């Protein structure tokens, strides 16, 4: 309790020092209170812009608040652009913790001292962040690895600071007129989940393993292998990656890396993760990306740090792909229709009005290189349009937006002349063809046929069961009837497609068998 009180007092001191109360009071109809506070705190300097003062205050409060600012910077739907861009400058500048503590954490988590686990272990960490730090080591078989160790006591520190954030969010929503629109409680809850997910390093290891599997045999991206025998919730051991940080463009040029190709590859990697896999690295800042200069993998991206990943379901992918393609084709009417059809815009929204608003946001950025446009500006205009038309910002797309902004930043560094639209459009069109064209049809049949081969014989029994129990309807029977109706519709749809393509049921079945065998033999 004493420590929590001291922490709260420090937060209040920082709030006063950087004039965050002045920023908050500017939204309240209480000018007299603001004037009184400014007179009492006459010694402080409020000449810096609000965004700068907010960034400096978060840096003063420590790594957990820095991370909160980083997450908040992605919410361009909630913040003004100047504050969002200022918060995007926040970086984890955390000194490493004592190596003896790291070794103790390894012993506690893996049951053995690093001297028994590794043939060599570097006590001095190679990298340090707010959640963990990394040491290089060598396994007994000579494999070079990176050992990531969670900071001791992080959960307790996070819980205490996040509890204070929850309290602040509650009062902000009550006292600030714009509080409800900014959804402070939801933002803090999102941050709470995000931080606690990062505390489980096994989750990060699993994310890295999934991403590595998705890019097996890729010529664009390398993901380190996880060594599961040395992984726990607070320590993970992975393959050591050697490369040049992507931000060091002069070194990349000196090694002969083609920066223009590298930027195009980055766009393809992004869209592949989003639309092919629905699973994407959502923390692609320059510190987490290297470029290989090894002869066998020269010029490939190397991804690190998998604590934050985003996932999209089939509906999200379909919606996004339609919107991206419509944007690329400047078909703003289709963009408006997709928003309304998806339910993200109210059903009574006029298509022509939404179309006109979206056109005003996006038309100025076409046929211009990346150096002359800003996704930040475009996103700000789109979110302003969203509020005007009561379009709901989907929480599952926040990480995608964050990643897209990271891609923009990388693109500016590597190739300011990059035309993102022309680079991405062929990939998206090819992906859409694979989803809704002939290949997509064959692939869907391969997925669905085994399911229906088990379901079809059960339909008479399910129908009989539903009919015999219809005289005593209850919740279970209702669920059964719903299931039966859904499965019948799906079955009818599948059979209808097969009959249409084959000219009859028997021909359709023979066609399915032929297609499955043909694709299985690589035809």
Short mmCIF file of C-alpha atoms in Angstrom, two decimals:
data_model
loop_
_atom_site.label_atom_id
_atom_site.label_comp_id
_atom_site.label_asym_id
_atom_site.label_seq_id
_atom_site.Cartn_x
_atom_site.Cartn_y
_atom_site.Cartn_z
CA UNK A 1 0.00 0.00 0.00
CA UNK A 2 2.84 2.39 0.88
CA UNK A 3 4.64 1.65 -2.39
CA UNK A 4 1.45 2.18 -4.37
CA UNK A 5 0.88 5.53 -2.62
CA UNK A 6 4.44 6.61 -3.40
CA UNK A 7 3.96 5.60 -7.03
CA UNK A 8 0.75 7.62 -7.21
CA UNK A 9 2.51 10.64 -5.72
CA UNK A 10 5.24 10.37 -8.35
CA UNK A 11 2.64 10.22 -11.11
CA UNK A 12 0.95 13.35 -9.73
CA UNK A 13 4.32 15.11 -9.57
CA UNK A 14 5.04 14.24 -13.22
CA UNK A 15 1.53 15.34 -14.24
CA UNK A 16 2.15 18.71 -12.58
CA UNK A 17 5.68 19.07 -13.94
CA UNK A 18 4.73 18.60 -17.59
CA UNK A 19 1.38 20.35 -17.38
CA UNK A 20 -0.76 17.34 -18.23
CA UNK A 21 -3.43 18.84 -16.00
CA UNK A 22 -3.41 21.89 -18.28
CA UNK A 23 -3.95 19.63 -21.31
CA UNK A 24 -6.84 17.86 -19.60
CA UNK A 25 -8.41 21.08 -18.28
CA UNK A 26 -8.40 22.53 -21.80
CA UNK A 27 -11.23 20.16 -22.59
CA UNK A 28 -13.21 21.10 -19.48
CA UNK A 29 -15.48 24.07 -19.01
CA UNK A 30 -13.49 25.16 -15.97
CA UNK A 31 -11.10 27.96 -16.95
CA UNK A 32 -10.94 29.29 -13.40
CA UNK A 33 -9.61 25.95 -12.07
CA UNK A 34 -6.99 25.91 -14.80
CA UNK A 35 -5.88 29.46 -13.99
CA UNK A 36 -5.63 28.70 -10.26
CA UNK A 37 -3.50 25.61 -10.89
CA UNK A 38 -1.21 27.53 -13.24
CA UNK A 39 -0.68 30.22 -10.60
CA UNK A 40 0.07 27.65 -7.91
CA UNK A 41 2.51 25.84 -10.20
CA UNK A 42 4.09 29.00 -11.59
CA UNK A 43 7.55 27.41 -11.83
CA UNK A 44 6.75 24.96 -14.62
CA UNK A 45 7.37 25.59 -18.32
CA UNK A 46 4.34 24.98 -20.57
CA UNK A 47 5.84 26.40 -23.75
CA UNK A 48 6.33 22.99 -25.41
CA UNK A 49 3.43 21.58 -27.50
CA UNK A 50 1.03 19.24 -25.65
CA UNK A 51 2.22 16.16 -27.55
CA UNK A 52 5.85 16.82 -26.61
CA UNK A 53 4.96 17.31 -22.93
CA UNK A 54 2.91 14.11 -22.92
CA UNK A 55 5.77 12.13 -24.47
CA UNK A 56 8.29 13.50 -21.97
CA UNK A 57 5.96 12.71 -19.06
CA UNK A 58 5.56 9.08 -20.17
CA UNK A 59 9.34 8.72 -20.54
CA UNK A 60 9.75 10.09 -17.01
CA UNK A 61 7.23 7.59 -15.60
CA UNK A 62 9.17 4.60 -16.87
CA UNK A 63 9.01 1.64 -19.27
CA UNK A 64 5.41 0.56 -18.64
CA UNK A 65 4.08 4.03 -19.37
CA UNK A 66 6.40 4.25 -22.39
CA UNK A 67 4.82 1.07 -23.74
CA UNK A 68 1.39 2.52 -23.05
CA UNK A 69 2.33 5.56 -25.12
CA UNK A 70 3.58 3.33 -27.93
CA UNK A 71 0.28 1.47 -28.02
CA UNK A 72 -1.69 4.71 -27.74
CA UNK A 73 0.21 6.17 -30.70
CA UNK A 74 -1.45 3.60 -32.96
CA UNK A 75 -4.94 4.79 -32.06
CA UNK A 76 -5.22 7.48 -34.72
CA UNK A 77 -8.98 7.10 -34.37
CA UNK A 78 -8.76 8.53 -30.85
CA UNK A 79 -5.89 11.03 -30.85
CA UNK A 80 -5.11 14.14 -32.83
CA UNK A 81 -2.41 13.55 -35.43
CA UNK A 82 0.22 15.75 -33.76
CA UNK A 83 -0.02 13.88 -30.45
CA UNK A 84 -0.07 10.46 -32.17
CA UNK A 85 3.05 11.29 -34.19
CA UNK A 86 4.84 12.54 -31.08
CA UNK A 87 3.99 9.39 -29.12
CA UNK A 88 5.27 7.30 -32.03
CA UNK A 89 8.76 8.63 -31.17
CA UNK A 90 8.72 6.78 -27.85
CA UNK A 91 11.43 4.12 -27.62
CA UNK A 92 12.32 1.59 -24.92
CA UNK A 93 15.48 3.03 -23.39
CA UNK A 94 15.83 0.72 -20.44
CA UNK A 95 19.19 -0.14 -18.84
CA UNK A 96 19.90 -3.89 -18.52
CA UNK A 97 19.28 -5.58 -15.19
CA UNK A 98 22.03 -7.36 -13.29
CA UNK A 99 23.40 -10.46 -15.04
CA UNK A 100 23.28 -12.41 -11.76
CA UNK A 101 19.51 -11.87 -11.72
CA UNK A 102 19.30 -13.13 -15.31
CA UNK A 103 21.28 -16.25 -14.40
CA UNK A 104 19.07 -16.82 -11.35
CA UNK A 105 16.01 -16.55 -13.60
CA UNK A 106 17.47 -19.14 -15.99
CA UNK A 107 18.25 -21.53 -13.11
CA UNK A 108 14.73 -21.11 -11.70
CA UNK A 109 13.01 -21.58 -15.07
CA UNK A 110 15.14 -24.28 -16.71
CA UNK A 111 16.44 -26.08 -13.60
CA UNK A 112 20.14 -25.76 -14.42
CA UNK A 113 22.87 -23.15 -14.36
CA UNK A 114 23.88 -21.70 -17.75
CA UNK A 115 27.27 -23.43 -17.31
CA UNK A 116 25.46 -26.79 -17.46
CA UNK A 117 23.05 -25.77 -20.22
CA UNK A 118 25.47 -24.07 -22.61
CA UNK A 119 29.07 -24.50 -23.66
CA UNK A 120 29.39 -20.71 -23.33
CA UNK A 121 27.13 -17.92 -22.06
CA UNK A 122 27.77 -14.19 -22.44
CA UNK A 123 27.00 -12.45 -19.16
CA UNK A 124 26.77 -9.01 -20.76
CA UNK A 125 23.39 -8.69 -22.52
CA UNK A 126 23.37 -7.73 -26.18
CA UNK A 127 19.95 -6.01 -25.97
CA UNK A 128 17.66 -4.73 -23.24
CA UNK A 129 14.01 -3.64 -23.32
CA UNK A 130 11.24 -3.00 -20.84
CA UNK A 131 10.04 -6.60 -20.64
CA UNK A 132 13.18 -8.70 -21.15
CA UNK A 133 16.84 -8.70 -22.16
CA UNK A 134 18.85 -10.94 -24.48
CA UNK A 135 22.16 -12.79 -23.95
CA UNK A 136 24.11 -14.72 -26.58
CA UNK A 137 25.12 -18.32 -25.85
CA UNK A 138 26.28 -21.53 -27.54
CA UNK A 139 24.58 -24.91 -27.05
CA UNK A 140 26.61 -28.02 -26.25
CA UNK A 141 26.39 -29.11 -29.91
CA UNK A 142 27.90 -25.82 -31.07
CA UNK A 143 24.66 -24.12 -32.13
CA UNK A 144 24.74 -20.35 -31.58
CA UNK A 145 21.61 -19.15 -29.80
CA UNK A 146 20.01 -16.06 -28.25
CA UNK A 147 18.63 -16.38 -24.72
CA UNK A 148 15.76 -14.04 -23.85
CA UNK A 149 15.18 -13.56 -20.12
CA UNK A 150 12.15 -11.88 -18.55
CA UNK A 151 12.84 -9.01 -16.16
CA UNK A 152 12.32 -10.14 -12.55
CA UNK A 153 9.27 -8.73 -10.77
CA UNK A 154 7.67 -7.44 -13.97
CA UNK A 155 4.18 -8.80 -13.27
CA UNK A 156 3.94 -7.01 -9.92
CA UNK A 157 5.15 -3.72 -11.40
CA UNK A 158 2.80 -4.00 -14.36
CA UNK A 159 -0.21 -4.86 -12.19
CA UNK A 160 0.38 -1.85 -9.93
CA UNK A 161 0.82 0.65 -12.78
CA UNK A 162 -2.06 -0.72 -14.84
CA UNK A 163 -4.36 -0.55 -11.79
CA UNK A 164 -3.57 3.16 -11.55
CA UNK A 165 -4.27 3.52 -15.29
CA UNK A 166 -7.68 1.90 -14.81
CA UNK A 167 -8.50 4.41 -12.06
CA UNK A 168 -7.33 7.33 -14.21
CA UNK A 169 -9.37 6.07 -17.18
CA UNK A 170 -12.49 5.91 -15.00
CA UNK A 171 -12.16 9.52 -13.87
CA UNK A 172 -11.18 10.71 -17.33
CA UNK A 173 -14.38 9.28 -18.76
CA UNK A 174 -16.42 11.05 -16.06
CA UNK A 175 -14.72 14.45 -16.05
CA UNK A 176 -13.66 15.03 -19.66
CA UNK A 177 -16.40 15.91 -22.18
CA UNK A 178 -14.58 13.96 -24.91
CA UNK A 179 -13.84 11.08 -22.54
CA UNK A 180 -16.49 8.69 -23.74
CA UNK A 181 -15.54 9.05 -27.40
CA UNK A 182 -11.89 8.36 -26.53
CA UNK A 183 -12.94 5.15 -24.71
CA UNK A 184 -10.17 5.33 -22.07
CA UNK A 185 -11.41 2.24 -20.23
CA UNK A 186 -11.30 0.15 -23.40
CA UNK A 187 -7.87 1.48 -24.33
CA UNK A 188 -6.42 0.61 -20.91
CA UNK A 189 -8.07 -2.83 -20.99
CA UNK A 190 -6.54 -3.45 -24.43
CA UNK A 191 -3.13 -2.38 -23.11
CA UNK A 192 -3.57 -4.58 -20.01
CA UNK A 193 -4.13 -7.66 -22.18
CA UNK A 194 -1.28 -6.71 -24.51
CA UNK A 195 1.21 -6.37 -21.63
CA UNK A 196 0.22 -9.60 -19.89
CA UNK A 197 0.47 -11.47 -23.18
CA UNK A 198 4.05 -10.22 -23.52
CA UNK A 199 4.87 -11.49 -20.02
CA UNK A 200 4.45 -15.09 -21.19
CA UNK A 201 7.55 -15.80 -23.28
CA UNK A 202 6.16 -19.21 -24.25
CA UNK A 203 3.45 -17.35 -26.13
CA UNK A 204 6.15 -15.39 -27.96
CA UNK A 205 8.01 -18.60 -28.79
CA UNK A 206 4.81 -20.15 -30.16
CA UNK A 207 4.14 -17.05 -32.27
CA UNK A 208 7.66 -17.20 -33.70
CA UNK A 209 7.30 -20.90 -34.44
CA UNK A 210 4.02 -20.29 -36.30
CA UNK A 211 5.51 -17.45 -38.34
CA UNK A 212 8.53 -19.59 -39.19
CA UNK A 213 6.25 -22.41 -40.37
CA UNK A 214 4.23 -19.98 -42.51
CA UNK A 215 7.43 -18.87 -44.28
CA UNK A 216 9.10 -22.23 -44.69
CA UNK A 217 11.24 -22.17 -47.85
CA UNK A 218 10.56 -18.46 -48.29
CA UNK A 219 13.08 -16.43 -50.26
CA UNK A 220 11.94 -13.23 -48.54
CA UNK A 221 11.83 -13.76 -44.78
CA UNK A 222 13.86 -15.69 -42.19
CA UNK A 223 12.45 -16.50 -38.74
CA UNK A 224 14.65 -18.03 -36.01
CA UNK A 225 14.03 -21.57 -34.83
CA UNK A 226 12.85 -22.05 -31.24
CA UNK A 227 14.63 -24.65 -29.09
CA UNK A 228 11.72 -25.95 -27.04
CA UNK A 229 13.84 -27.93 -24.58
CA UNK A 230 15.15 -24.58 -23.32
CA UNK A 231 11.91 -22.60 -23.31
CA UNK A 232 9.64 -21.60 -20.43
CA UNK A 233 7.28 -18.76 -19.59
CA UNK A 234 10.18 -16.56 -18.43
CA UNK A 235 13.13 -17.81 -20.56
CA UNK A 236 13.23 -18.74 -24.25
CA UNK A 237 16.16 -19.86 -26.39
CA UNK A 238 16.14 -19.36 -30.14
CA UNK A 239 18.48 -19.56 -33.09
CA UNK A 240 20.91 -16.64 -33.17
CA UNK A 241 20.30 -14.39 -36.16
CA UNK A 242 23.11 -12.44 -37.82
CA UNK A 243 22.38 -9.43 -39.96
CA UNK A 244 22.41 -5.68 -40.30
CA UNK A 245 19.63 -3.62 -38.62
CA UNK A 246 17.34 -2.40 -41.36
CA UNK A 247 17.67 1.19 -40.15
CA UNK A 248 21.42 1.22 -41.00
CA UNK A 249 20.95 1.95 -44.69
CA UNK A 250 24.54 3.05 -45.29
CA UNK A 251 25.85 -0.33 -44.11
CA UNK A 252 23.27 -2.11 -46.25
CA UNK A 253 24.36 -0.17 -49.33
CA UNK A 254 28.03 -0.88 -48.57
CA UNK A 255 27.23 -4.62 -48.51
CA UNK A 256 25.52 -4.38 -51.90
CA UNK A 257 21.90 -4.68 -50.73
CA UNK A 258 19.34 -3.42 -53.28
CA UNK A 259 17.21 -1.09 -51.13
CA UNK A 260 14.49 -0.69 -53.77
CA UNK A 261 14.03 -4.47 -53.97
CA UNK A 262 14.16 -4.69 -50.18
CA UNK A 263 11.28 -2.20 -49.89
CA UNK A 264 9.20 -4.12 -52.46
CA UNK A 265 9.91 -7.38 -50.63
CA UNK A 266 8.73 -5.77 -47.39
CA UNK A 267 5.39 -4.90 -48.98
CA UNK A 268 4.96 -8.47 -50.25
CA UNK A 269 5.86 -9.93 -46.84
CA UNK A 270 3.26 -7.70 -45.19
CA UNK A 271 0.44 -8.60 -47.57
CA UNK A 272 1.39 -12.29 -47.49
CA UNK A 273 1.10 -12.37 -43.70
CA UNK A 274 -2.19 -10.49 -43.71
CA UNK A 275 -4.09 -12.04 -46.61
CA UNK A 276 -2.59 -15.49 -47.06
CA UNK A 277 -2.06 -16.37 -43.40
CA UNK A 278 -4.23 -13.97 -41.40
CA UNK A 279 -1.32 -14.01 -38.92
CA UNK A 280 1.14 -11.14 -38.93
CA UNK A 281 4.09 -9.73 -37.00
CA UNK A 282 2.58 -6.62 -35.40
CA UNK A 283 5.72 -5.01 -33.97
CA UNK A 284 7.77 -4.38 -37.10
CA UNK A 285 9.74 -1.37 -35.92
CA UNK A 286 13.38 -1.14 -37.14
CA UNK A 287 14.77 -2.62 -33.93
CA UNK A 288 13.02 -5.93 -34.66
CA UNK A 289 14.16 -6.35 -38.28
CA UNK A 290 17.56 -7.31 -39.63
CA UNK A 291 18.75 -7.96 -43.19
CA UNK A 292 20.87 -11.04 -43.85
CA UNK A 293 24.25 -10.66 -45.55
CA UNK A 294 25.08 -14.38 -45.40
CA UNK A 295 25.74 -15.76 -48.91
CA UNK A 296 22.95 -18.35 -48.75
CA UNK A 297 20.30 -15.89 -47.57
CA UNK A 298 21.67 -12.60 -48.87
CA UNK A 299 19.18 -9.72 -48.85
CA UNK A 300 16.41 -11.49 -46.93
CA UNK A 301 14.53 -9.97 -44.03
CA UNK A 302 15.10 -11.41 -40.55
CA UNK A 303 12.21 -11.01 -38.08
CA UNK A 304 12.78 -10.82 -34.32
CA UNK A 305 10.59 -10.36 -31.21
CA UNK A 306 7.23 -12.07 -31.62
CA UNK A 307 5.52 -10.86 -28.46
CA UNK A 308 2.89 -8.99 -30.47
CA UNK A 309 1.12 -10.65 -33.41
CA UNK A 310 -2.17 -9.89 -35.08
CA UNK A 311 -4.75 -12.35 -36.36
CA UNK A 312 -7.56 -11.93 -38.87
CA UNK A 313 -10.44 -14.29 -39.62
CA UNK A 314 -11.73 -15.06 -43.11
CA UNK A 315 -14.36 -12.31 -42.89
CA UNK A 316 -11.73 -9.71 -41.98
CA UNK A 317 -9.42 -10.85 -44.79
CA UNK A 318 -12.22 -10.79 -47.35
CA UNK A 319 -13.38 -7.36 -46.22
CA UNK A 320 -9.85 -5.91 -46.25
CA UNK A 321 -8.93 -7.39 -49.61
CA UNK A 322 -12.09 -5.95 -51.20
CA UNK A 323 -11.35 -2.55 -49.71
CA UNK A 324 -7.68 -2.55 -50.72
CA UNK A 325 -8.49 -3.57 -54.29
CA UNK A 326 -11.29 -1.03 -54.49
CA UNK A 327 -8.87 1.64 -53.24
CA UNK A 328 -6.26 0.64 -55.81
CA UNK A 329 -8.87 0.80 -58.56
CA UNK A 330 -10.24 4.06 -57.15
CA UNK A 331 -13.66 2.42 -56.91
CA UNK A 332 -14.82 4.45 -53.94
CA UNK A 333 -18.42 3.39 -54.39
CA UNK A 334 -17.36 -0.21 -53.74
CA UNK A 335 -15.48 0.92 -50.63
CA UNK A 336 -18.63 2.57 -49.31
CA UNK A 337 -20.78 -0.45 -50.18
CA UNK A 338 -18.33 -2.82 -48.44
CA UNK A 339 -18.51 -0.77 -45.24
CA UNK A 340 -22.30 -0.87 -45.23
CA UNK A 341 -22.55 -4.56 -46.22
CA UNK A 342 -20.15 -5.55 -43.44
CA UNK A 343 -22.24 -3.70 -40.84
CA UNK A 344 -19.36 -1.41 -39.93
CA UNK A 345 -21.38 1.54 -41.21
CA UNK A 346 -25.09 1.93 -40.35
CA UNK A 347 -27.48 0.35 -42.84
CA UNK A 348 -29.20 3.68 -43.50
CA UNK A 349 -25.93 5.33 -44.61
CA UNK A 350 -26.20 6.90 -48.05
CA UNK A 351 -23.69 5.21 -50.35
CA UNK A 352 -23.11 8.33 -52.44
CA UNK A 353 -22.28 10.49 -49.39
CA UNK A 354 -19.85 7.95 -47.93
CA UNK A 355 -18.33 7.43 -51.39
CA UNK A 356 -17.73 11.16 -51.76
CA UNK A 357 -16.12 11.42 -48.31
CA UNK A 358 -13.76 8.48 -48.95
CA UNK A 359 -12.79 9.92 -52.35
CA UNK A 360 -11.82 13.21 -50.69
CA UNK A 361 -9.56 11.27 -48.27
CA UNK A 362 -7.77 9.03 -50.74
CA UNK A 363 -7.70 10.63 -54.18
CA UNK A 364 -4.85 13.07 -53.34
CA UNK A 365 -2.37 10.26 -52.58
CA UNK A 366 -2.52 8.28 -55.83
CA UNK A 367 0.22 8.31 -58.46
CA UNK A 368 2.65 9.78 -55.95
CA UNK A 369 5.77 8.20 -54.45
CA UNK A 370 5.87 7.31 -50.78
CA UNK A 371 8.00 10.36 -49.96
CA UNK A 372 5.11 12.65 -50.99
CA UNK A 373 2.29 10.97 -49.06
CA UNK A 374 1.55 10.07 -45.46
CA UNK A 375 -0.58 7.19 -44.28
CA UNK A 376 -0.82 9.04 -41.00
CA UNK A 377 -2.66 11.88 -42.75
CA UNK A 378 -4.82 9.47 -44.76
CA UNK A 379 -5.73 7.44 -41.67
CA UNK A 380 -6.57 10.61 -39.76
CA UNK A 381 -8.94 11.74 -42.51
CA UNK A 382 -10.48 8.29 -42.75
CA UNK A 383 -11.08 8.15 -38.99
CA UNK A 384 -12.62 11.62 -39.05
CA UNK A 385 -14.88 10.36 -41.83
CA UNK A 386 -15.63 7.27 -39.75
CA UNK A 387 -16.82 9.38 -36.83
CA UNK A 388 -18.97 11.51 -39.13
CA UNK A 389 -20.73 8.45 -40.54
CA UNK A 390 -20.73 6.50 -37.24
CA UNK A 391 -18.47 3.81 -38.69
CA UNK A 392 -17.21 1.49 -35.94
CA UNK A 393 -13.44 1.12 -35.72
CA UNK A 394 -12.86 -2.63 -35.39
CA UNK A 395 -10.47 -3.52 -32.53
CA UNK A 396 -8.92 -6.43 -34.48
CA UNK A 397 -7.70 -3.94 -37.09
CA UNK A 398 -5.82 -1.67 -34.66
CA UNK A 399 -2.68 -3.85 -34.79
CA UNK A 400 -2.96 -3.99 -38.58
CA UNK A 401 -3.03 -0.19 -38.68
CA UNK A 402 0.03 -0.07 -36.39
CA UNK A 403 1.88 -2.48 -38.68
CA UNK A 404 0.93 -0.54 -41.80
CA UNK A 405 2.41 2.60 -40.24
CA UNK A 406 5.60 0.64 -39.45
CA UNK A 407 5.75 -0.44 -43.11
CA UNK A 408 5.36 3.18 -44.20
CA UNK A 409 8.27 4.22 -41.98
CA UNK A 410 10.49 1.43 -43.30
CA UNK A 411 9.54 2.28 -46.87
CA UNK A 412 10.53 5.91 -46.39
CA UNK A 413 13.94 4.80 -45.13
CA UNK A 414 14.63 2.27 -47.86
CA UNK A 415 13.07 3.73 -51.00
CA UNK A 416 11.23 7.06 -50.80
CA UNK A 417 10.31 6.67 -54.48
CA UNK A 418 8.36 3.46 -53.80
CA UNK A 419 4.83 3.50 -55.23
CA UNK A 420 3.06 1.37 -52.64
CA UNK A 421 -0.14 1.08 -54.65
CA UNK A 422 1.50 -0.22 -57.84
CA UNK A 423 3.68 -2.60 -55.79
CA UNK A 424 0.80 -4.08 -53.81
CA UNK A 425 -1.95 -4.23 -56.43
CA UNK A 426 -0.65 -7.21 -58.51
CA UNK A 427 -0.15 -9.25 -55.34
CA UNK A 428 -3.67 -8.53 -54.10
CA UNK A 429 -5.23 -9.29 -57.48
CA UNK A 430 -3.37 -12.60 -57.63
CA UNK A 431 -4.49 -13.46 -54.10
CA UNK A 432 -8.12 -12.62 -54.86
CA UNK A 433 -7.99 -14.81 -57.96
CA UNK A 434 -6.70 -17.70 -55.87
CA UNK A 435 -9.51 -17.20 -53.36
CA UNK A 436 -12.53 -16.74 -55.61
CA UNK A 437 -11.30 -18.23 -58.90
CA UNK A 438 -10.86 -21.85 -60.00
CA UNK A 439 -7.95 -22.50 -57.63
CA UNK A 440 -10.01 -21.21 -54.72
CA UNK A 441 -12.89 -23.49 -55.69
CA UNK A 442 -10.66 -26.58 -55.83
CA UNK A 443 -9.00 -25.70 -52.52
CA UNK A 444 -12.36 -25.22 -50.79
CA UNK A 445 -13.59 -28.56 -52.12
CA UNK A 446 -10.50 -30.29 -50.68
CA UNK A 447 -11.33 -28.77 -47.29
CA UNK A 448 -15.09 -29.41 -47.31
CA UNK A 449 -15.45 -32.86 -48.94
CA UNK A 450 -14.02 -34.85 -45.97
CA UNK A 451 -16.35 -32.95 -43.64
CA UNK A 452 -19.45 -33.75 -45.69
CA UNK A 453 -18.43 -37.36 -46.26
CA UNK A 454 -18.88 -37.77 -42.49
CA UNK A 455 -21.95 -35.53 -42.19
CA UNK A 456 -24.16 -36.78 -45.04
CA UNK A 457 -24.84 -40.23 -43.51
CA UNK A 458 -25.89 -38.52 -40.25
CA UNK A 459 -28.55 -36.25 -41.77
CA UNK A 460 -31.45 -38.78 -41.70
CA UNK A 461 -30.72 -39.56 -38.03
CA UNK A 462 -30.53 -35.89 -37.12
CA UNK A 463 -33.78 -35.18 -38.95
CA UNK A 464 -35.54 -38.09 -37.21
CA UNK A 465 -34.22 -36.99 -33.82
CA UNK A 466 -35.42 -33.43 -34.37
CA UNK A 467 -38.90 -34.52 -35.49
CA UNK A 468 -39.47 -36.99 -32.65
CA UNK A 469 -38.52 -34.39 -30.06
CA UNK A 470 -40.47 -31.54 -31.68
CA UNK A 471 -43.45 -32.12 -29.38
CA UNK A 472 -41.33 -31.11 -26.38
CA UNK A 473 -39.35 -28.14 -27.60
CA UNK A 474 -36.57 -26.94 -25.40
CA UNK A 475 -33.28 -25.16 -25.79
CA UNK A 476 -31.43 -28.30 -26.78
CA UNK A 477 -33.98 -29.13 -29.48
CA UNK A 478 -33.87 -25.57 -30.78
CA UNK A 479 -30.10 -25.73 -31.06
CA UNK A 480 -30.37 -29.08 -32.82
CA UNK A 481 -32.89 -27.71 -35.33
CA UNK A 482 -30.68 -24.69 -35.98
CA UNK A 483 -27.70 -26.96 -36.52
CA UNK A 484 -29.70 -29.15 -38.87
CA UNK A 485 -30.88 -26.18 -40.91
CA UNK A 486 -27.37 -24.74 -41.14
CA UNK A 487 -25.84 -28.07 -42.16
CA UNK A 488 -28.60 -28.68 -44.71
CA UNK A 489 -28.00 -25.29 -46.27
CA UNK A 490 -24.24 -25.87 -46.42
CA UNK A 491 -24.79 -29.36 -47.86
CA UNK A 492 -27.29 -28.09 -50.44
CA UNK A 493 -24.88 -25.35 -51.44
CA UNK A 494 -21.99 -27.78 -51.86
CA UNK A 495 -24.11 -30.30 -53.78
CA UNK A 496 -25.51 -27.52 -55.92
CA UNK A 497 -22.05 -26.37 -56.89
CA UNK A 498 -20.91 -29.91 -57.62
CA UNK A 499 -24.00 -30.65 -59.70
CA UNK A 500 -23.60 -27.41 -61.61
CA UNK A 501 -19.98 -28.07 -62.48
CA UNK A 502 -20.46 -31.75 -63.26
CA UNK A 503 -23.82 -31.77 -65.00
CA UNK A 504 -25.34 -34.13 -62.44
CA UNK A 505 -24.72 -35.67 -59.02
CA UNK A 506 -22.71 -38.66 -60.27
CA UNK A 507 -20.67 -36.54 -62.65
CA UNK A 508 -20.09 -34.05 -59.85
CA UNK A 509 -18.77 -36.72 -57.48
CA UNK A 510 -16.50 -38.11 -60.19
CA UNK A 511 -15.25 -34.59 -60.87
CA UNK A 512 -14.45 -34.04 -57.19
CA UNK A 513 -12.51 -37.33 -57.01
CA UNK A 514 -10.62 -36.46 -60.19
CA UNK A 515 -9.75 -32.99 -58.90
CA UNK A 516 -8.53 -34.30 -55.57
CA UNK A 517 -6.32 -36.95 -57.22
CA UNK A 518 -5.10 -34.49 -59.84
CA UNK A 519 -4.08 -31.89 -57.26
CA UNK A 520 -2.56 -34.56 -55.00
CA UNK A 521 -0.23 -35.60 -57.83
CA UNK A 522 0.80 -32.00 -58.51
CA UNK A 523 -1.24 -31.73 -61.73
#
